[in-house]
Tab-separated table of C-alpha atoms in Angstrom:
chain	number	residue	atom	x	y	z
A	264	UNK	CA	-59.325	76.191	1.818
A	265	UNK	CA	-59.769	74.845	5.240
A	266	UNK	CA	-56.298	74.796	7.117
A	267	UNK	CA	-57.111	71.009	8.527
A	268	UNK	CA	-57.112	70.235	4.678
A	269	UNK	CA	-53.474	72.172	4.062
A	270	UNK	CA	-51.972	70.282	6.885
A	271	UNK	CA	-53.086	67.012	5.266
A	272	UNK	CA	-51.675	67.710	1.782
A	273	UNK	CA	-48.188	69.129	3.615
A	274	UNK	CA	-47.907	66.044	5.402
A	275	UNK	CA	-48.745	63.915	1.808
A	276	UNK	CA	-45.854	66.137	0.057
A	277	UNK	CA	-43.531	65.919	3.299
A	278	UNK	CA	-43.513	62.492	3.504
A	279	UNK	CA	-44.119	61.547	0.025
A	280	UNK	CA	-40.575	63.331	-0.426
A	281	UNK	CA	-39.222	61.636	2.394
A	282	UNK	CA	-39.900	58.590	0.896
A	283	UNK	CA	-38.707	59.434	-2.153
A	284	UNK	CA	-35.244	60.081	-0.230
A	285	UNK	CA	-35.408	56.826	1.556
A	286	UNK	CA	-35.830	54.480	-1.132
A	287	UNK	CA	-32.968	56.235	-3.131
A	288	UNK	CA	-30.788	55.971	0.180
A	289	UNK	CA	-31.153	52.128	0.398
A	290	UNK	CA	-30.820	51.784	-2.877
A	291	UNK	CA	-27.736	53.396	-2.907
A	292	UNK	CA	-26.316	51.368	-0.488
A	293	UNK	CA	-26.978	48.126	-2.131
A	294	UNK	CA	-24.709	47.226	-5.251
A	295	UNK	CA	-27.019	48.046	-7.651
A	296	UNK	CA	-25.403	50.715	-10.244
A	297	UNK	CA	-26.567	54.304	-10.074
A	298	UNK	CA	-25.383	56.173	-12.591
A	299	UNK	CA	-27.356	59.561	-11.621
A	300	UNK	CA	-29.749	60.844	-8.751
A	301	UNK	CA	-30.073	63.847	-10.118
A	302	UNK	CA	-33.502	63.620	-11.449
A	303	UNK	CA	-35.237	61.709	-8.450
A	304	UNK	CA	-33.916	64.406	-6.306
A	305	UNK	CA	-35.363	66.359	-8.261
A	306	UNK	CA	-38.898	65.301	-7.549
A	307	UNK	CA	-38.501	65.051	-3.924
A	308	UNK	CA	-37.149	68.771	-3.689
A	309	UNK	CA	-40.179	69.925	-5.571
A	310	UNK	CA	-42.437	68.050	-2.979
A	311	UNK	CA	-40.311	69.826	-0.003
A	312	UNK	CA	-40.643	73.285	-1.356
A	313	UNK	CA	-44.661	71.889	-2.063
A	314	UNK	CA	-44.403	71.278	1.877
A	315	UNK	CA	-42.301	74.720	3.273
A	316	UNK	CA	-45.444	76.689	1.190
A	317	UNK	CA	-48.106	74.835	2.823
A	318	UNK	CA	-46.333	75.587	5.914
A	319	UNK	CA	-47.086	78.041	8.204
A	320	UNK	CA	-44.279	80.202	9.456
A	321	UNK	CA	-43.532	83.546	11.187
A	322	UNK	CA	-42.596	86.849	9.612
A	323	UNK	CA	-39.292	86.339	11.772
A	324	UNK	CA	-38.932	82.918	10.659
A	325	UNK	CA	-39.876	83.722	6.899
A	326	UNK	CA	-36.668	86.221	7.559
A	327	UNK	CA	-34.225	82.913	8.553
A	328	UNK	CA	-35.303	80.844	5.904
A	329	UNK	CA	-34.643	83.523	3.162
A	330	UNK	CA	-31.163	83.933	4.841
A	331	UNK	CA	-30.809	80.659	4.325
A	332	UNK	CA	-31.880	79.894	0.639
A	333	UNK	CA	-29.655	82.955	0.280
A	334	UNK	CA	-26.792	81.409	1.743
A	335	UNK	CA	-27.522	77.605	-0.319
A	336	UNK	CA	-27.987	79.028	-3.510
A	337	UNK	CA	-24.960	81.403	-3.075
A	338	UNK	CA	-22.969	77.868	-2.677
A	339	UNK	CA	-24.932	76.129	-5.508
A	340	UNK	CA	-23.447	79.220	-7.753
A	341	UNK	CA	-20.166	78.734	-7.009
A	342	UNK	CA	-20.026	74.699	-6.539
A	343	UNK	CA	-22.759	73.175	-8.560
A	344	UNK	CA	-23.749	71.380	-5.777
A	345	UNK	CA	-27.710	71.938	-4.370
A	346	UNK	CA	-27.107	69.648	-1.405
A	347	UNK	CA	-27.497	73.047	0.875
A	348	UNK	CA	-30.416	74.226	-0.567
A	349	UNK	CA	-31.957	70.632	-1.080
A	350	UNK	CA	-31.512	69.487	3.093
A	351	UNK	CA	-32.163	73.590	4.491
A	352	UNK	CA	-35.444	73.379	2.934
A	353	UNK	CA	-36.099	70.190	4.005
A	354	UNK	CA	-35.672	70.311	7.758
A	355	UNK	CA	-37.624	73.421	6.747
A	356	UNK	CA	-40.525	71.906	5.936
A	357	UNK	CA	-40.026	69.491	8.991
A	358	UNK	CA	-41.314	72.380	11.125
A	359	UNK	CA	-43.875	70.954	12.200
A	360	UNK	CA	-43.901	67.187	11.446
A	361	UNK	CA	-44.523	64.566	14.435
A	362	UNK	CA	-41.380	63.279	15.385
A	363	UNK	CA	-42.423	60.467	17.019
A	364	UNK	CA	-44.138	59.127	14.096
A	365	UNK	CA	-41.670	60.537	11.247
A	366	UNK	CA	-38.659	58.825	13.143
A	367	UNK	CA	-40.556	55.587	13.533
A	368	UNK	CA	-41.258	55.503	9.558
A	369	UNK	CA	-37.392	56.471	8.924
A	370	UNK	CA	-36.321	53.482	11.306
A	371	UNK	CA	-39.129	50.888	9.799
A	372	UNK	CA	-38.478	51.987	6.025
A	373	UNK	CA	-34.567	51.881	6.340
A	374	UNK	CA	-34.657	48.142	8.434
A	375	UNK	CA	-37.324	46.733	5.863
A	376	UNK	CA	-34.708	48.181	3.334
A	377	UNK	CA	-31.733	46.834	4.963
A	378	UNK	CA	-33.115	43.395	5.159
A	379	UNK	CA	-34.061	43.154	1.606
A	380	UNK	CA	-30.812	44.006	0.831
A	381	UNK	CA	-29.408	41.382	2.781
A	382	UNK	CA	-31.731	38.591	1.589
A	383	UNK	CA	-30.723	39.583	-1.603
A	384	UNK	CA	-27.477	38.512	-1.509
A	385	UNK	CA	-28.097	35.789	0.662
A	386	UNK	CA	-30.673	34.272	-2.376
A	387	UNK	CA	-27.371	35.213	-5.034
A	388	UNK	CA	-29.982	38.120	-6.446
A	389	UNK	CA	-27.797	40.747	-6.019
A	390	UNK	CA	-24.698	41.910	-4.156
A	391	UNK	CA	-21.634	39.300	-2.189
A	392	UNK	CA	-22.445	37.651	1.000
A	393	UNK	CA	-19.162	38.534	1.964
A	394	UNK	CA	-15.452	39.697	0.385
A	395	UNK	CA	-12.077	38.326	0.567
A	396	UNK	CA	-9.560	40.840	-0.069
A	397	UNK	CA	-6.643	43.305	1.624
A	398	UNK	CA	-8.631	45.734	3.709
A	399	UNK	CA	-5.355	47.704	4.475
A	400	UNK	CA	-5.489	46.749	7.989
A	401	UNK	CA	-1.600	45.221	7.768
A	402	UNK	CA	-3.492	41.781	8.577
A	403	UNK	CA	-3.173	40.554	4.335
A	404	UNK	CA	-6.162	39.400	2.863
A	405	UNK	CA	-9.291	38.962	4.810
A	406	UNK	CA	-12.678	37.476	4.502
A	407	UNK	CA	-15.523	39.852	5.633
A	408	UNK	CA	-19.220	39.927	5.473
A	409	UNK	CA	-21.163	42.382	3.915
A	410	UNK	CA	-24.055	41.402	2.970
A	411	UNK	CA	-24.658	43.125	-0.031
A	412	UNK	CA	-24.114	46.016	0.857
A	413	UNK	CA	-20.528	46.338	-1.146
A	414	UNK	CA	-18.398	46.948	2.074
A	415	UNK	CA	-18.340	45.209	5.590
A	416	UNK	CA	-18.216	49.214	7.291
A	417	UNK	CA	-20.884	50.171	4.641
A	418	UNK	CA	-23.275	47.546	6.524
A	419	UNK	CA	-22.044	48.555	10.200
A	420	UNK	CA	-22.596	52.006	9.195
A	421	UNK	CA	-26.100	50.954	8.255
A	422	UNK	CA	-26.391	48.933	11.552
A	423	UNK	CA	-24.714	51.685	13.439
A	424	UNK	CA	-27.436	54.417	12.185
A	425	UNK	CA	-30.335	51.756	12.770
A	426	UNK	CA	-29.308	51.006	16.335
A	427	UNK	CA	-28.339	54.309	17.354
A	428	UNK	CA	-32.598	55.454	16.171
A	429	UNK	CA	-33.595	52.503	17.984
A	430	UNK	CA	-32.317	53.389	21.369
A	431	UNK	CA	-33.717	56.707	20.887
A	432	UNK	CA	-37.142	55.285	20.180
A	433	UNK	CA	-37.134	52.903	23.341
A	434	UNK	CA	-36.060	56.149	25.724
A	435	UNK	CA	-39.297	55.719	27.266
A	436	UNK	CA	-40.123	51.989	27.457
A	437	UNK	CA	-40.629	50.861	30.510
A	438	UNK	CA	-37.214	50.072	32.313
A	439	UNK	CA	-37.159	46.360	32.319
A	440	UNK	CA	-38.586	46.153	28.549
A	441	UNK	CA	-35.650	48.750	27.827
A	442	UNK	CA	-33.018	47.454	29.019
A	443	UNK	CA	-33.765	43.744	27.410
A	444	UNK	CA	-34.159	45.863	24.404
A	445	UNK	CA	-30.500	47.289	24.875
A	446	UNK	CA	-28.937	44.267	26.118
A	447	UNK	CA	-29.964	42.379	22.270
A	448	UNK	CA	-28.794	45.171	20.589
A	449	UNK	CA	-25.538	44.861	22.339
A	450	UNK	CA	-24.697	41.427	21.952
A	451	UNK	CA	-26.062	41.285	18.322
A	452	UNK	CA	-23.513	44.354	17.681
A	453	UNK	CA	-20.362	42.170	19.380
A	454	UNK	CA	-21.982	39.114	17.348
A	455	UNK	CA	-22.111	41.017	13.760
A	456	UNK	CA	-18.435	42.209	15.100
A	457	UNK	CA	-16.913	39.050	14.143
A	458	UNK	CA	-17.947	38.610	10.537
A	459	UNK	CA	-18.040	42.240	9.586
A	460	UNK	CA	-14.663	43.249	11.377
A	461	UNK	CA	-15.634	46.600	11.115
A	462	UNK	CA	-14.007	47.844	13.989
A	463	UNK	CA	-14.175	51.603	14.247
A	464	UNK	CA	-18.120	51.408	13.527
A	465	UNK	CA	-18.692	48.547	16.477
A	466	UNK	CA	-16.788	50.234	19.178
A	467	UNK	CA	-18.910	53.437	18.631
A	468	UNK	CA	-22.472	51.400	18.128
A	469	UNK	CA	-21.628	49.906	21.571
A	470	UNK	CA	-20.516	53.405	22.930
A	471	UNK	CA	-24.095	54.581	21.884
A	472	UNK	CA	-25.738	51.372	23.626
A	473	UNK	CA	-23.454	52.224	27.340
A	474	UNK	CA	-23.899	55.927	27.327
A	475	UNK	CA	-27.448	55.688	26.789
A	476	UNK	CA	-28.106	52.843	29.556
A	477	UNK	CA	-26.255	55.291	31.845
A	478	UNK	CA	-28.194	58.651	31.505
A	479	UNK	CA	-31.388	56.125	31.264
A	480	UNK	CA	-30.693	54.952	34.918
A	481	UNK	CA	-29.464	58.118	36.398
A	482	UNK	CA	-32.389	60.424	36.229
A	483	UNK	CA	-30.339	63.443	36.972
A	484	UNK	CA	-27.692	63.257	34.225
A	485	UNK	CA	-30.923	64.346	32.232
A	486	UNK	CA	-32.076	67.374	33.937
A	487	UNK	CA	-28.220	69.068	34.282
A	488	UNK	CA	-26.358	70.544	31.598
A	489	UNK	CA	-23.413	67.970	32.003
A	490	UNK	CA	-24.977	65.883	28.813
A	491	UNK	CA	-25.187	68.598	26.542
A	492	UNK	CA	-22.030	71.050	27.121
A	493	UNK	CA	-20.234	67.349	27.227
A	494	UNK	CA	-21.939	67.351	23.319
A	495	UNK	CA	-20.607	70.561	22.349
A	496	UNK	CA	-17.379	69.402	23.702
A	497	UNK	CA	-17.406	66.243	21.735
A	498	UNK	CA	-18.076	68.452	18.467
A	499	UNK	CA	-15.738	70.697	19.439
A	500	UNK	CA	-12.941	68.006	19.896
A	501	UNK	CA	-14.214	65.819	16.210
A	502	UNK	CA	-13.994	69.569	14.212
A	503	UNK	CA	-10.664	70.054	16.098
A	504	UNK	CA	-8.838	66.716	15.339
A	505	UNK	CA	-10.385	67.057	11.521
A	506	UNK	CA	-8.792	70.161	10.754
A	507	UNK	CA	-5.162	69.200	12.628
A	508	UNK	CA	-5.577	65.762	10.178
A	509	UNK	CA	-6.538	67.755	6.746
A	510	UNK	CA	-3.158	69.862	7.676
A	511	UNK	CA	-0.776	67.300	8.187
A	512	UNK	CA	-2.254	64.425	5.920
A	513	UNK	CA	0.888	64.954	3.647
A	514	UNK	CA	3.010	63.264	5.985
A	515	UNK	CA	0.816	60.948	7.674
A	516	UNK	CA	2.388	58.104	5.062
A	517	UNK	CA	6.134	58.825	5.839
A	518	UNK	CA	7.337	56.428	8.341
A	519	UNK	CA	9.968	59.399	9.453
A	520	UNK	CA	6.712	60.672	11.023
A	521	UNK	CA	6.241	57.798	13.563
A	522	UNK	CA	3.428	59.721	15.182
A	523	UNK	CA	1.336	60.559	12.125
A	524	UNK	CA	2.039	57.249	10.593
A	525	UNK	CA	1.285	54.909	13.712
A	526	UNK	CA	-2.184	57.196	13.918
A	527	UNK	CA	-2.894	56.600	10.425
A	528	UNK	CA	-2.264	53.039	10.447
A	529	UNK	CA	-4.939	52.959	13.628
A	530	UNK	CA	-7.540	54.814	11.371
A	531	UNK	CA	-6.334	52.527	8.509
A	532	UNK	CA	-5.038	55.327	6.311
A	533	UNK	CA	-8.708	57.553	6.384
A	534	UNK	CA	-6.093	60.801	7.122
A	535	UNK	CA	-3.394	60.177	4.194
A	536	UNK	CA	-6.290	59.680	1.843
A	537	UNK	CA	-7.096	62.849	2.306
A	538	UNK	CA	-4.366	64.060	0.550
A	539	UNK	CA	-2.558	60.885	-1.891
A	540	UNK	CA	-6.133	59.522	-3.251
A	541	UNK	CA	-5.924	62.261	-5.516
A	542	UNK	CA	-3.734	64.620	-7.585
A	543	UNK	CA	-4.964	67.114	-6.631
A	544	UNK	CA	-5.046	66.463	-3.070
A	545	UNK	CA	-8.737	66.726	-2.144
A	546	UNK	CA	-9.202	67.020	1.303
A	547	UNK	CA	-6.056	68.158	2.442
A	548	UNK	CA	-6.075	71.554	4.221
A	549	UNK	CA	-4.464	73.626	1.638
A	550	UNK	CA	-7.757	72.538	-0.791
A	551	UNK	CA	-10.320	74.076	1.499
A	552	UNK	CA	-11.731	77.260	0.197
A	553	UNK	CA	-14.691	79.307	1.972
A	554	UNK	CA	-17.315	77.988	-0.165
A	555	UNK	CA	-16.104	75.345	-1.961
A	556	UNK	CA	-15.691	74.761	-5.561
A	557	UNK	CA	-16.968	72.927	-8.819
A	558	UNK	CA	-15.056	70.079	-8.280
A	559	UNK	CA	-15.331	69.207	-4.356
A	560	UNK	CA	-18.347	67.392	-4.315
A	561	UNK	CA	-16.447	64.927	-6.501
A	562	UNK	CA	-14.114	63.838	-3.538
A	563	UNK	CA	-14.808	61.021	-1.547
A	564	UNK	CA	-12.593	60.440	1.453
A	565	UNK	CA	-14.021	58.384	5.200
A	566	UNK	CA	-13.259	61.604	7.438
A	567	UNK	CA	-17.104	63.098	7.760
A	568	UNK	CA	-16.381	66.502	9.554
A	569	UNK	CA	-13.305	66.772	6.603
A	570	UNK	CA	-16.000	66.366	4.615
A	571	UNK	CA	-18.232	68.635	5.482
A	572	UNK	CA	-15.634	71.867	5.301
A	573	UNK	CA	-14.215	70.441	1.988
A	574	UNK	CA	-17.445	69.752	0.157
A	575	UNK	CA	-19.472	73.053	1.028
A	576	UNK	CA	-16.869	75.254	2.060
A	577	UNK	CA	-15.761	76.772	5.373
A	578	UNK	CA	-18.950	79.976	5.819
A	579	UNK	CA	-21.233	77.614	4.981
A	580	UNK	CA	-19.425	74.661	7.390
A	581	UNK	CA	-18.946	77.183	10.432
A	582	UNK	CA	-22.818	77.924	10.271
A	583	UNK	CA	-23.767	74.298	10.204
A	584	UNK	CA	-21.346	74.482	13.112
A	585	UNK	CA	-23.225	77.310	15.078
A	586	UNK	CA	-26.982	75.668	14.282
A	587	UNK	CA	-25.968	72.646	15.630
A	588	UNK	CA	-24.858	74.517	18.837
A	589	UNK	CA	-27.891	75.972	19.055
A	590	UNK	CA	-29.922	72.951	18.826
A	591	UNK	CA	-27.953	71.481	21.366
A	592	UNK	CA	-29.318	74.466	23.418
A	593	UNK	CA	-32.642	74.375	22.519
A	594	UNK	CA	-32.587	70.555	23.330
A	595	UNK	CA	-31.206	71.898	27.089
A	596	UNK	CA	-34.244	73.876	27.631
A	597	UNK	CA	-36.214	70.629	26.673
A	598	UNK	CA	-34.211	68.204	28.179
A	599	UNK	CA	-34.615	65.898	25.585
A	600	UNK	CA	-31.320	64.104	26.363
A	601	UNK	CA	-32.342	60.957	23.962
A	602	UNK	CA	-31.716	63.374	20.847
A	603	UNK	CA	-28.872	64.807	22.690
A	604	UNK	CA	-26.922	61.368	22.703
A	605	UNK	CA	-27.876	60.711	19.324
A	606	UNK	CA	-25.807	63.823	18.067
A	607	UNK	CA	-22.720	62.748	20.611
A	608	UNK	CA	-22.772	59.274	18.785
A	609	UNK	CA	-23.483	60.521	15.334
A	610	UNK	CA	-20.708	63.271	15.927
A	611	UNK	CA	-17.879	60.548	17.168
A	612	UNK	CA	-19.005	58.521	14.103
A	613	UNK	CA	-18.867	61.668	11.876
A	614	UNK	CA	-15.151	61.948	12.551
A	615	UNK	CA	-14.114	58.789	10.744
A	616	UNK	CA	-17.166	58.045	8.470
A	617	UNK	CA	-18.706	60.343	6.301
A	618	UNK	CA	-22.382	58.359	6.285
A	619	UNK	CA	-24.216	61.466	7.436
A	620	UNK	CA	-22.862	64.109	5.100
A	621	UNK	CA	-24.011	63.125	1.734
A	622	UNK	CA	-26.206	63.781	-0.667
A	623	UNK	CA	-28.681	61.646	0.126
A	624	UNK	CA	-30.988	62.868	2.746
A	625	UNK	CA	-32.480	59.521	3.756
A	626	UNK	CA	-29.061	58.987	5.746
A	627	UNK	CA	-29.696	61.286	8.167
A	628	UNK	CA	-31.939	61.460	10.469
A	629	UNK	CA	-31.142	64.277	12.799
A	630	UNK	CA	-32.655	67.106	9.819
A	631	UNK	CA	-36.378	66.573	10.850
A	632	UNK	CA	-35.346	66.796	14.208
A	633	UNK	CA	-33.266	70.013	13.257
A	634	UNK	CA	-36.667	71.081	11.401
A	635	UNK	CA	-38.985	70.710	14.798
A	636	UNK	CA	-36.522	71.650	17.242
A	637	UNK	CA	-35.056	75.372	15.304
A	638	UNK	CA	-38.340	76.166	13.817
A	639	UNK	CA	-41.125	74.550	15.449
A	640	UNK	CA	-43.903	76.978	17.068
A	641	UNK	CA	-44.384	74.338	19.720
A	642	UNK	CA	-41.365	75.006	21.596
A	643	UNK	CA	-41.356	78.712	22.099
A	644	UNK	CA	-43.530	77.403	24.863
A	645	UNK	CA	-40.751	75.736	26.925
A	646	UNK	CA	-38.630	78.634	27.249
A	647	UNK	CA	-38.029	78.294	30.866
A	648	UNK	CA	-36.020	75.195	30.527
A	649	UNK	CA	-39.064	72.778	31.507
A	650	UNK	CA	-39.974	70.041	29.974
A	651	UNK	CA	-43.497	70.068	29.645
A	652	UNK	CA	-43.615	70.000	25.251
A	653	UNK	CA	-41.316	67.487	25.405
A	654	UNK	CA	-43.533	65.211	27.638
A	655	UNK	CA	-46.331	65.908	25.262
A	656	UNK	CA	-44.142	64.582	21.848
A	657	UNK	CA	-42.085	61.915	23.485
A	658	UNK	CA	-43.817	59.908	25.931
A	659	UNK	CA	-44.261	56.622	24.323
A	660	UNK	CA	-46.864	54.224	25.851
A	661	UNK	CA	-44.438	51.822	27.925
């Protein structure tokens, strides 16, 4: 079989489950019901592993990815949950996908998606134009837009993700074209601020907008390493502030704990949920185990990097920890400081939204970039810390 022929029918299976994931994503955000995803996941995870063995990989990297299926089924055992082993072997297979063109078809499938959903309600089909109730914000009932997509932050987290691609895709328009590019986005944000009152999720989709303008004008806050330790910082900081909140979400209710009370009230009670939305108290430190359990993928609580240790369990958290840390090198010695704000933003967001750690792999698009980036043959090239791959992938005609 001729290898041009392989490569064709891994990219069919690649993006055939990618679309698979995408569709399931946006219809999960509408209001539609959705009793089970079980069985769609299904299919796209037989497409991925379809993908990984048309793939070609290394004896060395062959060794990594059975450490890893090791690792995900070992926490499928003991939780039930095949999220792990589901998004490993999907950035996996990403190993050597086009990221310019995958990350265009993520942003163009998830804004077609996001429209319709919007129109939608808008033409009474499905889903409220907007929703009149107490948000817990001490400011009594309130009349938000969402759009139908069942929550006012549901849809900024949705707008959030879709801007924060989009200024990664523009990174190398021409200047002028860019900037008028990141100037709309900013003022729609501010705009869609005032009927979705989504606070948290604005502040950070403008952050995004500012920090990349910056490091777009000043050529050499791309080349130094002050972007990317600054990352690891911000990572560092979210996990930090996660685990202090998990520990003292107990008292974060009592008003004899002005501190952890006046906090909450700022993150409109995302840390005491963590402990009172259940009996159990699911999220809270004390319910952290090291790999999770049969019942923690059952917990939904706002606080992302909570999440993440509470869901899959602290070993298999920790690693996610240390892979992310090393693609945060590996984008150093490629300089590709347009991914590298992406996973500051997505990070910050992380901390009080739990969008990107789900079970739905259409949320997030960082895992083909993971998939290129840890895996990808292309890059052993750029060693030395100089850009030239990641002239080849990214230049975009301006």
């Amino acid at each position: 079989m001729e290898r041009s022929f392989i490569i064709k029918l891994r990219n069919i299976c690649l993006y055939a489950a990618l679309t698979i994931e995408l569709l399931l994503m946006i219809y999960e955000r509408s209001t539609l019901p959705l009793s089970s995803p079980k069985m769609i996941f299904r299919v796209s995870f037989v497409l991925t592993v379809a993908a990984v063995l048309l793939t070609k990989y290394s004896f060395k990297q062959w060794v990594i990815i059975a450490i890893t299926v090791a690792i995900s089924v070992v926490s499928y055992k003991i939780t039930g949950n095949n999220d792990l082993l589901r998004f490993s072997l999907f950035v996996i297979a990403c190993k050597d996908a086009d990221l310019k063109i995958m990350l265009r078809y993520i942003f163009g499938v998830t804004v077609v998606g996001s429209l319709i959903i919007a129109a939608a309600s808008v033409l009474g089909i499905a889903g409220d134009v907007k929703i009149a109730q107490d948000f817990g914000r001490d400011a009594g009932s309130e009349v938000r837009y969402a759009f139908g997509f069942g929550h006012p932050n549901t849809l900024q987290s949705v707008i959030f993700s879709i801007t924060v691609l989009l200024i990664y895709l523009i990174r190398e328009f021409a200047k002028f074209k860019r900037n008028v590019i990141m100037a709309i986005a900013l003022v729609l944000n501010v705009l869609l601020y005032y009927i979705t009152g989504s606070r948290t999720g604005t502040a950070l989709t403008v952050f995004t907008i500012v920090l990349a303008f910056i490091v777009y004008q000043f050529g050499p806050l791309k080349d130094t390493k002050i972007l990317y330790v600054s990352g690891a910082v911000v990572i560092g900081a979210c996990v930090a502030f996660s685990v202090w909140a998990a520990a003292i979400s107990k008292y974060a209710r009592k008003k004899k704990y002005p501190f952890y009370y006046k906090l909450d009230r700022i993150l409109t009670g995302r840390i005491q949920s963590l402990y009172y939305d259940t009996k159990p108290h699911k999220g809270a430190l004390q319910t952290w185990s090291l790999f999770g359990d049969k019942f923690s993928g059952n917990a939904f609580f706002d606080m992302g990097w909570v999440r993440l240790f509470y869901w899959y369990g602290i070993i298999p958290a920790i690693l996610i920890l240390l892979v992310i840390l090393y693609l945060i090198y590996r984008l150093y010695l490629n300089r590709d400081y347009g991914v590298m704000i992406m996973i500051i933003s997505v990070s910050l967001f992380t901390l009080v939204e739990a969008s990107f750690v789900s079970s739905f792999i259409g949320r997030n698009y960082l895992l083909p970039i993971a998939g290129v980036y840890l895996l990808g043959d292309i890059w052993e090239e750029n060693r030395a810390g100089k850009n030239k791959v990641s002239d080849q992938l990214h230049t975009m005609d301006s």
